[in-house]
Amino acid sequence: MKEKENNETKEDILTNRQGHPVTDNQNVRTVGDRGPTTLENYDFLEKISHFDRERIPERVVHARGAGAHGYFESYGTVGDEPISKYTRAKIFQEKGKQTPLFVRFSTVVHGLHSPETLRDPRGFAIKFYTEDGNWDLVGNNIKIFFIRDPLKFPDMVHAFKPDPVTNLSDPERMFDFLAQTPESMHMITFLFSPWGIPANYRQMQGSGVHAYKWVNEEGKGVLVKYHWEPKQGIKNLTQKEADKIQSMNYSHATQDLYDSIEKGDYPEWELYVQIMEDGEHAELDYDPLDPTKLWYKEDYPWLPVGKMVLNKNPENYFAEVEQVAFGTGVLVDGLDFSDDKLLQGRTFSYSDTQRYRVGSNYLQLPINKPKKHVATNQEGGQMDYRTNFSEHQNPHINYEPSTIGGLKEAKNPGKEHTPYVEGELQRQSISRENNFGQAGETYRRFTDFERDELISNLSQALASCREEIQSIMIENCTKCDPDYGKRIAEGIKKVTESRQEKMDKAVGEAEQMAHPSDPY
């Protein structure tokens, strides 16, 4: 990386692709500081839509994946209460009701053929083929994320990807970004602990990460978070264990999942939800919509609602695992969005990416097609391979409304959820950032073993960075917890000294070889 220039020039000023100066590259425009985003966020839409088209045909993120078919079985209740109290979604209503699904597990940053032992969040995405159409629950293994504003997503991924000049992964690039993004400290704390390398996919937790909404028959909405708990137990890897596995098998997690299902040892997860009344919740020291924060179990208990069983491997990897397309906006009746800014940004980005990567008719592919009748006036586009266009009452009519046989609107199955939103349209971060509180709490809740691994892994990575970045990261860790910062500072020093000793020893050995003794 080049040293930072002292004097800024006109060329140093960030602009969009039209050449317009960007005066705020940190926040999308919202109604109030925590309200919904608006469609006229031009800089964000241009930035994210270009980002979605940066790779072909590989996914920009989550390229390396494995998948399986299975089913979801509803318990018909949420905890001890009937689930209809909170949501009218049909998938949950009947005890024992089974809904077919497809799951894709993945790593996030690295490419299609990268090892599955790398320190990286894991994707955990489920496509439910419900009677009301598809529902996609797109999440990760870790329950939080690095950032809270979607405007920063392309920057974050660019910082994590290899250097565009050398094509080499460089931890300094990543920490150059993260050090100046203090909300990431909670995710860093998890990622560099053993939780950053799950042992396999079967023994990995899953989470929707964001706060969503459930809506009941009366149109009342509550905030909800989703959590998948593996019945096989949870298992993570130390860095040494991961290195050993990687030397022998860089597809160990894919093989483990495939072999387990093939021999009839079907993995299962129980689905839990946390429920919170919708609102700002001024009593909390964080915003409940902030995806960098946990809702602690002791405050908002985990309530079981069903289980997932994976019982069939894909018949063709490319047709199913590669071409499956998920989107956070794919919800069915009774499920809704919250005003989480990152969730709303992802909702545009994910589906836009699939239209670019797979094609405008990606929903015609068998792995993506709903298992119910589809009737739409959309037509044409790349790879439209439909052969039966007489599904409609009158195939000549591809518009609505019509009096001569066109499609008609469906009746609303319940009262519409109509949350009230008011506020000034502005670019501003949320008022309760509290970037360090939960990161420190997580550090203190870790076992001694987890803390030791965190300090070792994070110190090793930061030792490769310049002192300016190290200083900021040590300061951020100290703000999380004084012991956290102290041990990271000591760890960086220890790693640096050890590397210098090894370098000096190597130089000495090289000099000896260059001046051998004369045996004659």
Short mmCIF file of C-alpha atoms in Angstrom, two decimals:
data_model
loop_
_atom_site.label_atom_id
_atom_site.label_comp_id
_atom_site.label_asym_id
_atom_site.label_seq_id
_atom_site.Cartn_x
_atom_site.Cartn_y
_atom_site.Cartn_z
CA MET A 1 0.00 0.00 0.00
CA LYS A 2 1.22 3.49 -0.77
CA GLU A 3 1.92 5.88 2.05
CA LYS A 4 -0.82 8.46 2.59
CA GLU A 5 -0.05 11.80 0.94
CA ASN A 6 0.07 14.79 3.25
CA ASN A 7 -1.57 17.22 0.83
CA GLU A 8 -4.93 16.49 -0.73
CA THR A 9 -5.50 17.40 -4.38
CA LYS A 10 -8.64 17.50 -6.50
CA GLU A 11 -7.86 13.91 -7.51
CA ASP A 12 -8.11 12.86 -3.83
CA ILE A 13 -11.76 13.95 -3.54
CA LEU A 14 -14.24 11.05 -3.66
CA THR A 15 -16.85 11.34 -6.41
CA ASN A 16 -19.55 9.16 -7.90
CA ARG A 17 -19.30 7.81 -11.45
CA GLN A 18 -20.84 11.01 -12.78
CA GLY A 19 -17.98 13.02 -11.25
CA HIS A 20 -20.17 14.52 -8.53
CA PRO A 21 -18.31 15.06 -5.21
CA VAL A 22 -19.54 12.68 -2.48
CA THR A 23 -19.93 14.69 0.72
CA ASP A 24 -21.23 11.84 2.89
CA ASN A 25 -20.01 8.31 2.18
CA GLN A 26 -21.07 6.94 5.57
CA ASN A 27 -24.87 7.19 5.72
CA VAL A 28 -27.79 6.57 3.41
CA ARG A 29 -30.64 9.07 3.46
CA THR A 30 -33.46 8.05 5.81
CA VAL A 31 -36.58 9.40 7.44
CA GLY A 32 -35.08 10.46 10.75
CA ASP A 33 -31.89 8.89 12.02
CA ARG A 34 -33.40 5.38 12.22
CA GLY A 35 -36.27 5.43 9.76
CA PRO A 36 -36.65 3.68 6.41
CA THR A 37 -34.47 4.52 3.43
CA THR A 38 -35.89 6.25 0.38
CA LEU A 39 -35.70 5.23 -3.28
CA GLU A 40 -34.01 8.48 -4.30
CA ASN A 41 -30.74 7.49 -2.58
CA TYR A 42 -28.97 8.00 -5.90
CA ASP A 43 -25.38 7.61 -4.71
CA PHE A 44 -26.22 4.41 -2.83
CA LEU A 45 -28.22 2.86 -5.69
CA GLU A 46 -25.48 3.66 -8.22
CA LYS A 47 -22.76 2.40 -5.88
CA ILE A 48 -24.46 -0.84 -4.89
CA SER A 49 -25.76 -1.69 -8.38
CA HIS A 50 -22.24 -1.29 -9.81
CA PHE A 51 -20.85 -3.39 -6.95
CA ASP A 52 -23.38 -6.14 -7.71
CA ARG A 53 -21.94 -6.40 -11.23
CA GLU A 54 -18.25 -6.59 -10.33
CA ARG A 55 -17.87 -10.36 -10.75
CA ILE A 56 -19.05 -12.77 -13.41
CA PRO A 57 -20.21 -15.45 -13.08
CA GLU A 58 -18.95 -16.10 -9.54
CA ARG A 59 -20.83 -14.54 -6.65
CA VAL A 60 -19.19 -11.33 -5.41
CA VAL A 61 -19.47 -12.75 -1.90
CA HIS A 62 -20.48 -16.23 -0.70
CA ALA A 63 -18.87 -17.81 -3.77
CA ARG A 64 -17.71 -21.00 -2.01
CA GLY A 65 -20.72 -23.01 -0.94
CA ALA A 66 -22.38 -26.35 -0.26
CA GLY A 67 -26.06 -27.19 -0.18
CA ALA A 68 -28.73 -29.75 0.59
CA HIS A 69 -32.47 -30.36 0.40
CA GLY A 70 -34.70 -30.95 3.37
CA TYR A 71 -37.83 -29.83 5.15
CA PHE A 72 -39.01 -27.54 7.93
CA GLU A 73 -41.46 -28.89 10.50
CA SER A 74 -43.53 -26.40 12.47
CA TYR A 75 -44.33 -26.76 16.17
CA GLY A 76 -47.46 -24.59 15.77
CA THR A 77 -46.46 -22.54 18.81
CA VAL A 78 -43.93 -19.95 19.82
CA GLY A 79 -42.78 -21.04 23.24
CA ASP A 80 -46.01 -21.83 25.11
CA GLU A 81 -48.22 -19.50 23.06
CA PRO A 82 -50.09 -20.07 19.79
CA ILE A 83 -47.95 -18.63 17.01
CA SER A 84 -50.98 -16.94 15.44
CA LYS A 85 -50.75 -14.36 18.23
CA TYR A 86 -47.68 -12.95 16.49
CA THR A 87 -47.79 -14.01 12.82
CA ARG A 88 -50.28 -15.26 10.27
CA ALA A 89 -47.57 -16.85 8.10
CA LYS A 90 -49.01 -20.24 7.08
CA ILE A 91 -45.69 -22.07 7.33
CA PHE A 92 -45.85 -21.81 11.15
CA GLN A 93 -49.53 -22.31 11.96
CA GLU A 94 -50.08 -26.07 11.97
CA LYS A 95 -48.21 -28.41 14.33
CA GLY A 96 -46.27 -31.01 12.33
CA LYS A 97 -46.71 -29.18 9.02
CA GLN A 98 -43.70 -29.86 6.78
CA THR A 99 -42.42 -27.41 4.16
CA PRO A 100 -39.73 -28.41 1.62
CA LEU A 101 -36.59 -26.28 1.56
CA PHE A 102 -33.07 -25.94 0.20
CA VAL A 103 -30.11 -24.72 2.25
CA ARG A 104 -26.85 -23.21 1.04
CA PHE A 105 -23.91 -22.88 3.41
CA SER A 106 -20.95 -20.78 2.33
CA THR A 107 -17.87 -18.82 3.20
CA VAL A 108 -18.17 -15.10 2.53
CA VAL A 109 -15.08 -13.28 1.28
CA HIS A 110 -13.01 -15.84 -0.55
CA GLY A 111 -13.39 -17.35 -4.02
CA LEU A 112 -15.09 -20.41 -5.43
CA HIS A 113 -12.17 -22.80 -4.86
CA SER A 114 -10.85 -21.38 -1.57
CA PRO A 115 -10.30 -23.64 1.49
CA GLU A 116 -13.22 -24.06 3.86
CA THR A 117 -10.89 -23.64 6.84
CA LEU A 118 -10.29 -19.92 6.38
CA ARG A 119 -11.24 -17.43 9.09
CA ASP A 120 -14.40 -15.98 7.60
CA PRO A 121 -18.10 -15.64 8.45
CA ARG A 122 -20.24 -18.46 7.08
CA GLY A 123 -23.41 -17.93 5.12
CA PHE A 124 -26.52 -19.84 6.24
CA ALA A 125 -29.32 -19.29 3.69
CA ILE A 126 -32.61 -21.21 3.47
CA LYS A 127 -35.18 -21.19 0.69
CA PHE A 128 -38.58 -22.38 1.97
CA TYR A 129 -40.98 -23.50 -0.79
CA THR A 130 -44.17 -22.51 1.07
CA GLU A 131 -47.77 -22.75 -0.10
CA ASP A 132 -47.76 -18.95 -0.40
CA GLY A 133 -44.58 -18.91 -2.52
CA ASN A 134 -40.90 -18.79 -1.63
CA TRP A 135 -39.53 -17.42 1.62
CA ASP A 136 -35.78 -16.82 1.79
CA LEU A 137 -34.13 -16.51 5.21
CA VAL A 138 -30.64 -15.27 4.36
CA GLY A 139 -28.23 -15.18 7.27
CA ASN A 140 -24.80 -16.04 8.70
CA ASN A 141 -23.38 -18.24 11.41
CA ILE A 142 -22.42 -15.23 13.55
CA LYS A 143 -25.42 -13.30 14.85
CA ILE A 144 -24.14 -9.80 14.09
CA PHE A 145 -22.35 -7.96 11.27
CA PHE A 146 -19.43 -5.58 10.69
CA ILE A 147 -21.40 -2.51 9.59
CA ARG A 148 -24.85 -1.00 10.01
CA ASP A 149 -25.21 1.17 6.90
CA PRO A 150 -25.48 -0.40 3.40
CA LEU A 151 -23.54 2.45 1.81
CA LYS A 152 -20.38 0.96 3.35
CA PHE A 153 -20.90 -2.59 2.08
CA PRO A 154 -18.90 -2.29 -1.16
CA ASP A 155 -16.06 -0.57 0.72
CA MET A 156 -16.03 -3.32 3.34
CA VAL A 157 -15.86 -6.13 0.81
CA HIS A 158 -13.20 -4.33 -1.23
CA ALA A 159 -11.07 -3.99 1.91
CA PHE A 160 -11.44 -7.72 2.66
CA LYS A 161 -10.71 -8.86 -0.91
CA PRO A 162 -7.16 -9.23 -2.30
CA ASP A 163 -5.16 -6.14 -3.27
CA PRO A 164 -6.31 -5.09 -6.79
CA VAL A 165 -2.66 -4.66 -7.87
CA THR A 166 -0.91 -7.68 -6.33
CA ASN A 167 -3.99 -9.96 -6.00
CA LEU A 168 -2.65 -10.92 -2.56
CA SER A 169 -4.72 -10.98 0.62
CA ASP A 170 -3.44 -8.27 2.93
CA PRO A 171 -4.65 -7.96 6.55
CA GLU A 172 -3.49 -4.35 6.56
CA ARG A 173 -6.16 -3.46 4.00
CA MET A 174 -8.85 -5.08 6.12
CA PHE A 175 -7.77 -3.46 9.38
CA ASP A 176 -7.22 -0.11 7.68
CA PHE A 177 -10.97 -0.14 7.05
CA LEU A 178 -12.08 -1.79 10.30
CA ALA A 179 -9.95 0.42 12.56
CA GLN A 180 -11.87 3.43 11.25
CA THR A 181 -15.20 1.62 11.52
CA PRO A 182 -15.59 1.18 15.31
CA GLU A 183 -19.01 -0.49 15.03
CA SER A 184 -17.09 -3.51 13.65
CA MET A 185 -15.40 -4.24 17.01
CA HIS A 186 -18.14 -6.65 18.10
CA MET A 187 -17.86 -8.69 14.90
CA ILE A 188 -14.04 -8.62 15.04
CA THR A 189 -14.20 -10.04 18.57
CA PHE A 190 -16.28 -12.98 17.37
CA LEU A 191 -14.44 -13.50 14.08
CA PHE A 192 -10.95 -13.79 15.58
CA SER A 193 -12.12 -16.10 18.35
CA PRO A 194 -12.79 -19.80 17.60
CA TRP A 195 -16.26 -18.74 16.39
CA GLY A 196 -14.53 -17.44 13.24
CA ILE A 197 -13.83 -20.98 12.00
CA PRO A 198 -16.75 -23.41 12.43
CA ALA A 199 -15.60 -27.05 12.42
CA ASN A 200 -18.11 -27.95 9.70
CA TYR A 201 -21.56 -26.93 8.48
CA ARG A 202 -23.51 -29.52 10.50
CA GLN A 203 -22.25 -28.20 13.84
CA MET A 204 -22.68 -24.53 12.99
CA GLN A 205 -25.26 -22.08 14.30
CA GLY A 206 -27.26 -19.90 11.94
CA SER A 207 -28.89 -16.51 12.36
CA GLY A 208 -30.99 -14.10 10.33
CA VAL A 209 -28.71 -11.34 11.78
CA HIS A 210 -31.28 -8.59 11.19
CA ALA A 211 -34.44 -7.73 13.05
CA TYR A 212 -37.41 -8.65 10.86
CA LYS A 213 -41.12 -8.34 11.63
CA TRP A 214 -43.95 -10.77 12.19
CA VAL A 215 -47.48 -9.58 11.38
CA ASN A 216 -50.70 -11.16 12.71
CA GLU A 217 -54.29 -11.18 11.37
CA GLU A 218 -54.99 -7.76 12.91
CA GLY A 219 -52.02 -6.22 11.12
CA LYS A 220 -50.04 -5.78 14.34
CA GLY A 221 -46.30 -6.18 13.90
CA VAL A 222 -43.55 -7.23 16.30
CA LEU A 223 -39.79 -7.32 15.79
CA VAL A 224 -38.32 -10.80 15.50
CA LYS A 225 -34.86 -12.35 15.22
CA TYR A 226 -34.22 -15.89 13.92
CA HIS A 227 -31.68 -18.38 15.28
CA TRP A 228 -30.80 -21.90 14.10
CA GLU A 229 -29.32 -24.20 16.76
CA PRO A 230 -27.67 -27.44 15.53
CA LYS A 231 -28.93 -30.58 17.28
CA GLN A 232 -25.53 -32.13 16.51
CA GLY A 233 -23.96 -29.66 18.96
CA ILE A 234 -21.70 -26.70 18.23
CA LYS A 235 -18.04 -27.17 17.33
CA ASN A 236 -15.43 -24.59 16.28
CA LEU A 237 -11.75 -24.89 15.33
CA THR A 238 -8.59 -23.34 16.71
CA GLN A 239 -6.24 -21.86 14.15
CA LYS A 240 -3.85 -24.81 14.59
CA GLU A 241 -6.64 -27.32 14.03
CA ALA A 242 -7.79 -25.45 10.92
CA ASP A 243 -4.24 -25.33 9.53
CA LYS A 244 -3.88 -29.09 10.00
CA ILE A 245 -7.18 -29.84 8.24
CA GLN A 246 -6.38 -27.43 5.41
CA SER A 247 -3.10 -29.25 4.69
CA MET A 248 -5.10 -32.41 3.97
CA ASN A 249 -8.52 -31.33 2.67
CA TYR A 250 -9.67 -27.87 1.59
CA SER A 251 -13.26 -29.10 1.07
CA HIS A 252 -13.68 -30.77 4.44
CA ALA A 253 -16.99 -29.07 5.33
CA THR A 254 -18.61 -29.86 1.98
CA GLN A 255 -17.46 -33.48 2.24
CA ASP A 256 -18.69 -33.77 5.83
CA LEU A 257 -22.17 -32.51 4.90
CA TYR A 258 -22.43 -34.68 1.79
CA ASP A 259 -21.17 -37.85 3.48
CA SER A 260 -23.43 -37.41 6.51
CA ILE A 261 -26.57 -37.11 4.39
CA GLU A 262 -25.48 -39.88 2.03
CA LYS A 263 -25.19 -42.37 4.89
CA GLY A 264 -28.52 -41.31 6.43
CA ASP A 265 -27.13 -39.29 9.32
CA TYR A 266 -29.42 -36.34 8.60
CA PRO A 267 -28.39 -33.09 10.30
CA GLU A 268 -31.07 -31.14 12.17
CA TRP A 269 -31.44 -27.62 13.52
CA GLU A 270 -34.08 -26.16 15.81
CA LEU A 271 -35.41 -22.74 14.86
CA TYR A 272 -35.74 -20.23 17.70
CA VAL A 273 -37.05 -16.69 17.59
CA GLN A 274 -36.67 -13.67 19.84
CA ILE A 275 -39.62 -11.29 19.95
CA MET A 276 -39.60 -7.60 20.84
CA GLU A 277 -42.33 -5.00 20.62
CA ASP A 278 -41.74 -2.67 17.69
CA GLY A 279 -40.42 0.74 18.69
CA GLU A 280 -37.31 2.65 19.68
CA HIS A 281 -36.94 1.05 23.15
CA ALA A 282 -35.31 3.98 24.90
CA GLU A 283 -34.62 1.75 27.92
CA LEU A 284 -31.88 -0.06 25.94
CA ASP A 285 -28.37 1.34 25.47
CA TYR A 286 -28.46 0.24 21.82
CA ASP A 287 -30.89 0.48 18.92
CA PRO A 288 -32.72 -2.87 18.48
CA LEU A 289 -32.50 -2.44 14.70
CA ASP A 290 -28.68 -2.21 14.80
CA PRO A 291 -27.27 -5.39 13.13
CA THR A 292 -23.98 -5.02 15.06
CA LYS A 293 -25.84 -5.78 18.32
CA LEU A 294 -27.15 -8.89 20.05
CA TRP A 295 -30.48 -9.16 21.83
CA TYR A 296 -29.33 -10.98 24.95
CA LYS A 297 -31.17 -14.18 25.84
CA GLU A 298 -31.76 -13.08 29.41
CA ASP A 299 -33.68 -10.03 28.13
CA TYR A 300 -35.38 -11.59 25.09
CA PRO A 301 -35.56 -15.40 25.47
CA TRP A 302 -35.13 -17.84 22.61
CA LEU A 303 -38.51 -19.41 21.80
CA PRO A 304 -38.67 -22.63 19.70
CA VAL A 305 -40.97 -22.59 16.65
CA GLY A 306 -39.86 -25.59 14.56
CA LYS A 307 -37.03 -27.72 13.26
CA MET A 308 -35.16 -28.25 9.99
CA VAL A 309 -33.94 -31.61 8.69
CA LEU A 310 -31.58 -32.01 5.70
CA ASN A 311 -32.16 -35.39 4.07
CA LYS A 312 -31.18 -35.17 0.38
CA ASN A 313 -27.98 -34.16 -1.40
CA PRO A 314 -28.05 -32.14 -4.65
CA GLU A 315 -28.14 -34.15 -7.86
CA ASN A 316 -26.09 -31.54 -9.71
CA TYR A 317 -23.87 -29.04 -7.90
CA PHE A 318 -24.00 -26.28 -10.52
CA ALA A 319 -27.73 -26.51 -11.24
CA GLU A 320 -28.65 -26.39 -7.58
CA VAL A 321 -25.91 -25.05 -5.28
CA GLU A 322 -24.43 -22.57 -7.76
CA GLN A 323 -27.64 -21.38 -9.39
CA VAL A 324 -29.77 -21.13 -6.27
CA ALA A 325 -30.57 -17.47 -5.73
CA PHE A 326 -31.57 -15.92 -2.41
CA GLY A 327 -32.85 -12.49 -1.46
CA THR A 328 -33.65 -10.84 1.87
CA GLY A 329 -36.72 -9.30 0.25
CA VAL A 330 -38.30 -12.69 -0.49
CA LEU A 331 -40.98 -12.79 2.22
CA VAL A 332 -44.45 -14.31 2.39
CA ASP A 333 -47.61 -12.97 4.00
CA GLY A 334 -47.23 -12.61 7.75
CA LEU A 335 -43.52 -11.74 7.47
CA ASP A 336 -42.24 -8.22 6.93
CA PHE A 337 -39.18 -5.95 6.98
CA SER A 338 -37.95 -3.82 9.81
CA ASP A 339 -36.38 -0.41 9.21
CA ASP A 340 -32.85 -1.81 9.64
CA LYS A 341 -30.91 0.20 7.05
CA LEU A 342 -28.54 -2.64 6.19
CA LEU A 343 -31.46 -5.04 5.70
CA GLN A 344 -33.18 -2.62 3.35
CA GLY A 345 -29.98 -2.09 1.36
CA ARG A 346 -29.41 -5.85 1.08
CA THR A 347 -33.00 -6.31 -0.10
CA PHE A 348 -32.24 -4.33 -3.26
CA SER A 349 -28.73 -5.70 -3.71
CA TYR A 350 -29.39 -9.43 -3.44
CA SER A 351 -32.12 -9.70 -6.06
CA ASP A 352 -30.30 -7.24 -8.32
CA THR A 353 -27.19 -9.42 -8.10
CA GLN A 354 -29.14 -12.53 -9.12
CA ARG A 355 -30.63 -10.80 -12.16
CA TYR A 356 -27.11 -9.92 -13.25
CA ARG A 357 -25.33 -13.13 -12.27
CA VAL A 358 -27.91 -15.74 -13.32
CA GLY A 359 -30.22 -13.70 -15.56
CA SER A 360 -33.48 -11.82 -15.46
CA ASN A 361 -35.42 -15.11 -15.48
CA TYR A 362 -33.47 -16.79 -12.68
CA LEU A 363 -36.76 -17.63 -10.96
CA GLN A 364 -37.66 -20.01 -13.79
CA LEU A 365 -34.81 -22.35 -12.82
CA PRO A 366 -36.09 -25.44 -10.96
CA ILE A 367 -34.04 -24.74 -7.80
CA ASN A 368 -35.49 -21.21 -7.56
CA LYS A 369 -38.99 -21.77 -8.89
CA PRO A 370 -41.80 -21.70 -6.29
CA LYS A 371 -43.63 -24.98 -5.78
CA LYS A 372 -46.96 -23.33 -6.51
CA HIS A 373 -48.67 -21.82 -9.51
CA VAL A 374 -46.99 -18.65 -10.79
CA ALA A 375 -48.98 -16.10 -12.79
CA THR A 376 -47.28 -12.85 -13.71
CA ASN A 377 -47.42 -10.29 -16.48
CA GLN A 378 -43.64 -10.08 -16.63
CA GLU A 379 -42.25 -11.60 -19.81
CA GLY A 380 -39.26 -11.80 -22.11
CA GLY A 381 -35.75 -11.16 -20.93
CA GLN A 382 -32.63 -13.26 -21.18
CA MET A 383 -33.18 -17.05 -21.03
CA ASP A 384 -36.98 -16.98 -20.90
CA TYR A 385 -37.53 -20.68 -21.60
CA ARG A 386 -41.21 -21.02 -20.78
CA THR A 387 -43.07 -23.10 -23.36
CA ASN A 388 -46.60 -22.88 -21.97
CA PHE A 389 -47.93 -19.34 -22.26
CA SER A 390 -51.61 -20.35 -22.02
CA GLU A 391 -51.67 -20.61 -18.22
CA HIS A 392 -53.68 -17.40 -18.05
CA GLN A 393 -57.35 -17.05 -18.84
CA ASN A 394 -56.40 -15.00 -21.89
CA PRO A 395 -52.72 -15.26 -22.98
CA HIS A 396 -53.16 -12.18 -25.19
CA ILE A 397 -53.49 -9.97 -22.11
CA ASN A 398 -50.17 -9.22 -20.38
CA TYR A 399 -51.32 -6.22 -18.36
CA GLU A 400 -53.61 -5.39 -15.45
CA PRO A 401 -56.36 -4.20 -14.99
CA SER A 402 -58.30 -5.83 -17.79
CA THR A 403 -61.96 -6.62 -18.49
CA ILE A 404 -61.21 -9.27 -21.11
CA GLY A 405 -59.54 -12.06 -19.22
CA GLY A 406 -56.37 -10.71 -17.66
CA LEU A 407 -54.97 -11.54 -14.26
CA LYS A 408 -56.67 -10.05 -11.21
CA GLU A 409 -55.32 -8.87 -7.86
CA ALA A 410 -55.46 -11.30 -4.95
CA LYS A 411 -57.46 -10.56 -1.85
CA ASN A 412 -55.47 -9.43 1.15
CA PRO A 413 -55.38 -12.39 3.61
CA GLY A 414 -55.31 -10.11 6.64
CA LYS A 415 -55.22 -6.53 7.72
CA GLU A 416 -52.32 -4.60 6.22
CA HIS A 417 -49.46 -3.74 8.55
CA THR A 418 -49.18 0.06 8.42
CA PRO A 419 -46.40 1.33 10.69
CA TYR A 420 -46.34 5.10 11.15
CA VAL A 421 -43.15 6.85 10.02
CA GLU A 422 -42.33 10.53 10.44
CA GLY A 423 -39.12 12.51 10.44
CA GLU A 424 -36.79 14.73 8.51
CA LEU A 425 -35.06 13.19 5.49
CA GLN A 426 -31.39 13.16 6.45
CA ARG A 427 -28.00 11.45 6.24
CA GLN A 428 -27.11 10.54 9.79
CA SER A 429 -26.02 7.57 11.82
CA ILE A 430 -28.33 6.19 14.51
CA SER A 431 -28.24 8.06 17.82
CA ARG A 432 -27.35 5.04 20.03
CA GLU A 433 -24.25 3.64 18.37
CA ASN A 434 -22.58 2.23 21.52
CA ASN A 435 -19.85 0.71 19.36
CA PHE A 436 -17.82 -0.87 22.17
CA GLY A 437 -20.25 -1.95 24.92
CA GLN A 438 -21.38 -5.32 23.58
CA ALA A 439 -17.93 -6.12 22.16
CA GLY A 440 -16.54 -5.78 25.67
CA GLU A 441 -19.38 -7.84 27.12
CA THR A 442 -18.73 -10.59 24.58
CA TYR A 443 -15.02 -10.53 25.48
CA ARG A 444 -15.86 -10.96 29.14
CA ARG A 445 -18.41 -13.72 28.47
CA PHE A 446 -15.88 -15.76 26.49
CA THR A 447 -14.18 -18.65 28.26
CA ASP A 448 -10.46 -18.28 29.02
CA PHE A 449 -9.73 -20.55 26.05
CA GLU A 450 -11.80 -18.38 23.69
CA ARG A 451 -10.12 -15.19 24.94
CA ASP A 452 -6.67 -16.71 24.51
CA GLU A 453 -7.45 -17.74 20.93
CA LEU A 454 -8.91 -14.28 20.18
CA ILE A 455 -5.79 -12.51 21.48
CA SER A 456 -3.45 -14.87 19.61
CA ASN A 457 -5.29 -14.69 16.27
CA LEU A 458 -5.95 -10.96 16.34
CA SER A 459 -2.38 -10.16 17.45
CA GLN A 460 -0.96 -12.27 14.61
CA ALA A 461 -3.09 -10.40 12.06
CA LEU A 462 -2.40 -6.91 13.45
CA ALA A 463 1.35 -7.52 13.67
CA SER A 464 1.43 -7.29 9.85
CA CYS A 465 -0.11 -3.81 9.89
CA ARG A 466 1.61 -0.45 10.18
CA GLU A 467 1.84 1.14 13.61
CA GLU A 468 -0.84 3.75 12.91
CA ILE A 469 -3.42 1.00 12.34
CA GLN A 470 -2.18 -1.00 15.32
CA SER A 471 -2.55 2.03 17.59
CA ILE A 472 -6.15 2.65 16.54
CA MET A 473 -7.05 -1.00 16.97
CA ILE A 474 -5.43 -1.17 20.43
CA GLU A 475 -7.38 1.96 21.42
CA ASN A 476 -10.63 0.43 20.14
CA CYS A 477 -9.99 -2.83 21.99
CA THR A 478 -9.26 -0.87 25.17
CA LYS A 479 -12.58 0.96 24.83
CA CYS A 480 -14.26 -2.45 24.69
CA ASP A 481 -12.41 -3.70 27.76
CA PRO A 482 -9.11 -2.51 29.30
CA ASP A 483 -7.79 -6.08 29.57
CA TYR A 484 -8.69 -6.65 25.90
CA GLY A 485 -6.58 -3.66 24.80
CA LYS A 486 -3.70 -4.49 27.13
CA ARG A 487 -3.42 -8.08 25.94
CA ILE A 488 -3.65 -7.09 22.25
CA ALA A 489 -0.82 -4.56 22.70
CA GLU A 490 1.30 -7.19 24.43
CA GLY A 491 0.38 -9.78 21.80
CA ILE A 492 1.40 -7.56 18.88
CA LYS A 493 4.74 -6.81 20.55
CA LYS A 494 5.39 -10.50 21.22
CA VAL A 495 4.58 -11.52 17.64
CA THR A 496 6.73 -8.73 16.20
CA GLU A 497 9.72 -9.67 18.39
CA SER A 498 9.32 -13.35 17.52
CA ARG A 499 9.25 -12.60 13.82
CA GLN A 500 12.35 -10.43 14.12
CA GLU A 501 14.21 -13.20 15.96
CA LYS A 502 13.30 -15.70 13.24
CA MET A 503 14.41 -13.24 10.56
CA ASP A 504 17.75 -12.60 12.29
CA LYS A 505 18.31 -16.32 12.64
CA ALA A 506 17.51 -16.91 8.96
CA VAL A 507 19.91 -14.14 7.92
CA GLY A 508 22.67 -15.65 10.09
CA GLU A 509 22.16 -19.09 8.59
CA ALA A 510 22.20 -17.63 5.09
CA GLU A 511 25.51 -15.86 5.79
CA GLN A 512 27.06 -19.10 7.05
CA MET A 513 26.03 -20.88 3.88
CA ALA A 514 27.46 -18.05 1.81
CA HIS A 515 30.90 -18.41 3.51
CA PRO A 516 31.53 -22.15 4.00
CA SER A 517 34.66 -23.43 5.67
CA ASP A 518 37.48 -24.74 3.51
CA PRO A 519 37.83 -28.48 4.18
CA TYR A 520 41.06 -28.81 2.17
#
